[in-house]
Tab-separated table of C-alpha atoms in Angstrom:
chain	number	residue	atom	x	y	z
N	1	UNK	CA	-14.999	34.820	-13.533
N	2	UNK	CA	-16.622	31.366	-13.410
N	3	UNK	CA	-14.320	30.215	-16.202
N	4	UNK	CA	-11.263	31.070	-14.085
N	5	UNK	CA	-12.630	29.097	-11.148
N	6	UNK	CA	-13.301	26.070	-13.351
N	7	UNK	CA	-9.824	26.290	-14.877
N	8	UNK	CA	-8.255	26.588	-11.434
N	9	UNK	CA	-10.097	23.486	-10.249
N	10	UNK	CA	-9.257	21.389	-13.326
N	11	UNK	CA	-5.854	20.088	-12.088
N	12	UNK	CA	-7.448	19.035	-8.794
N	13	UNK	CA	-10.210	17.156	-10.583
N	14	UNK	CA	-7.735	15.451	-12.923
N	15	UNK	CA	-5.504	14.363	-10.018
N	16	UNK	CA	-8.517	12.909	-8.161
N	17	UNK	CA	-9.537	10.968	-11.259
N	18	UNK	CA	-5.952	9.712	-11.633
N	19	UNK	CA	-5.763	8.644	-7.977
N	20	UNK	CA	-9.123	6.854	-8.214
N	21	UNK	CA	-8.021	5.074	-11.400
N	22	UNK	CA	-4.778	3.974	-9.702
N	23	UNK	CA	-6.722	2.635	-6.716
N	24	UNK	CA	-9.128	0.713	-8.951
N	25	UNK	CA	-6.249	-0.742	-10.969
N	26	UNK	CA	-4.418	-1.704	-7.770
N	27	UNK	CA	-7.481	-3.510	-6.364
N	28	UNK	CA	-8.285	-5.295	-9.628
N	29	UNK	CA	-4.808	-6.377	-10.732
N	30	UNK	CA	-2.570	-6.691	-7.677
N	31	UNK	CA	-1.450	-10.210	-6.840
N	32	UNK	CA	-0.980	-11.587	-3.359
N	33	UNK	CA	1.399	-9.590	-1.175
N	34	UNK	CA	2.830	-6.668	-3.133
N	35	UNK	CA	3.762	-2.984	-2.853
N	36	UNK	CA	2.641	-0.492	-5.517
N	37	UNK	CA	3.587	3.208	-5.557
N	38	UNK	CA	2.267	5.640	-8.172
N	39	UNK	CA	1.031	2.723	-10.263
N	40	UNK	CA	4.449	1.022	-10.317
N	41	UNK	CA	4.936	-2.363	-8.655
N	42	UNK	CA	7.896	-2.059	-6.283
N	43	UNK	CA	7.833	-5.549	-4.767
N	44	UNK	CA	5.898	-8.752	-5.389
N	45	UNK	CA	5.886	-11.737	-3.055
N	46	UNK	CA	7.096	-14.965	-4.668
N	47	UNK	CA	6.349	-17.959	-2.467
N	48	UNK	CA	9.509	-19.921	-3.401
N	49	UNK	CA	11.867	-16.908	-2.998
N	50	UNK	CA	10.296	-14.824	-0.225
N	51	UNK	CA	9.210	-14.856	3.384
N	52	UNK	CA	6.409	-13.139	5.231
N	53	UNK	CA	5.737	-12.467	8.874
N	54	UNK	CA	2.972	-10.911	10.912
N	55	UNK	CA	3.021	-9.880	14.553
N	56	UNK	CA	-0.529	-9.372	15.867
N	57	UNK	CA	0.848	-7.919	19.119
N	58	UNK	CA	2.718	-5.197	17.210
N	59	UNK	CA	0.346	-4.965	14.212
N	60	UNK	CA	3.403	-5.358	12.017
N	61	UNK	CA	3.777	-7.033	8.612
N	62	UNK	CA	7.081	-7.862	6.883
N	63	UNK	CA	7.395	-9.249	3.379
N	64	UNK	CA	10.805	-9.775	1.803
N	65	UNK	CA	13.084	-11.961	-0.223
N	66	UNK	CA	14.959	-14.756	1.522
N	67	UNK	CA	17.982	-12.539	2.236
N	68	UNK	CA	15.748	-9.610	3.340
N	69	UNK	CA	17.810	-7.355	1.060
N	70	UNK	CA	14.548	-6.441	-0.686
N	71	UNK	CA	11.462	-6.015	1.469
N	72	UNK	CA	8.566	-3.885	2.564
N	73	UNK	CA	7.253	-3.574	6.092
N	74	UNK	CA	4.066	-2.020	7.429
N	75	UNK	CA	3.386	-1.184	11.068
N	76	UNK	CA	-0.227	-0.271	11.771
N	77	UNK	CA	-1.256	1.774	14.805
N	78	UNK	CA	-4.091	-0.686	15.455
N	79	UNK	CA	-5.387	-4.022	14.208
N	80	UNK	CA	-6.709	-4.035	10.657
N	81	UNK	CA	-10.479	-3.788	10.508
N	82	UNK	CA	-13.053	-4.648	7.883
N	83	UNK	CA	-13.138	-3.478	4.283
N	84	UNK	CA	-13.881	0.247	4.226
N	85	UNK	CA	-12.188	0.977	7.546
N	86	UNK	CA	-9.000	3.030	7.853
N	87	UNK	CA	-5.802	2.617	9.810
N	88	UNK	CA	-2.794	4.856	10.388
N	89	UNK	CA	0.571	3.278	9.758
N	90	UNK	CA	4.222	3.480	8.811
N	91	UNK	CA	5.587	1.899	5.643
N	92	UNK	CA	9.221	1.167	4.809
N	93	UNK	CA	10.724	-0.509	1.749
N	94	UNK	CA	14.043	-1.029	0.039
N	95	UNK	CA	15.252	0.422	-3.232
N	96	UNK	CA	18.455	-0.357	-5.117
N	97	UNK	CA	20.345	2.191	-3.008
N	98	UNK	CA	18.496	2.857	0.254
N	99	UNK	CA	15.477	2.352	2.468
N	100	UNK	CA	12.466	4.634	1.974
N	101	UNK	CA	9.722	5.557	4.421
N	102	UNK	CA	6.158	6.892	4.425
N	103	UNK	CA	5.346	7.573	8.067
N	104	UNK	CA	2.029	8.383	9.729
N	105	UNK	CA	-0.123	7.866	6.652
N	106	UNK	CA	-3.790	6.864	6.592
N	107	UNK	CA	-4.593	3.671	4.687
N	108	UNK	CA	-8.036	2.481	3.740
N	109	UNK	CA	-8.744	-1.240	3.576
N	110	UNK	CA	-10.170	-1.389	0.075
N	111	UNK	CA	-10.469	-5.162	-0.321
N	112	UNK	CA	-10.378	-8.299	1.826
N	113	UNK	CA	-10.085	-11.867	0.599
N	114	UNK	CA	-9.461	-14.561	3.183
N	115	UNK	CA	-6.337	-13.564	5.122
N	116	UNK	CA	-5.325	-10.916	2.543
N	117	UNK	CA	-5.965	-7.187	2.971
N	118	UNK	CA	-5.503	-4.577	0.238
N	119	UNK	CA	-4.592	-1.201	1.781
N	120	UNK	CA	-4.570	2.084	-0.161
N	121	UNK	CA	-3.223	5.501	0.817
N	122	UNK	CA	-4.879	8.050	-1.439
N	123	UNK	CA	-2.571	10.891	-0.369
N	124	UNK	CA	0.611	9.103	-1.448
N	125	UNK	CA	-0.994	6.840	-4.103
N	126	UNK	CA	0.470	3.821	-2.359
N	127	UNK	CA	-1.056	0.370	-2.192
N	128	UNK	CA	0.075	-2.722	-0.365
N	129	UNK	CA	-1.289	-6.178	0.193
N	130	UNK	CA	-0.600	-7.935	3.484
N	131	UNK	CA	-1.610	-11.272	4.946
N	132	UNK	CA	-3.174	-11.409	8.405
N	133	UNK	CA	-1.804	-14.797	9.425
N	134	UNK	CA	-4.026	-16.351	12.089
């Protein structure tokens, strides 16, 4: 009977290990402003080709190319706190054919460096880096 329980729990344990590995890789290798989903980089900020904005009143971050045809945007329910704190928020981003959304997700601030904040949603295996421009 114990063997069945262990076998039933194996996929859960493997997925947790995979999610933790993705988070560690995201924190260690992600450049300035970027969006990573399931270990795949969706968007990377390039200073000479992109723009960024931050509205402290709305707790909203937008990072996109100069034409804003490719972008990601994050609207937090509250101001971002210190490393280790969590925040609920809505994420949107462009693909080649449409705009995608992940609404009402919890993000943990897993790293802070100057104005940059690395946010990770374990549930959706989504990471993003935003700049709190002061």
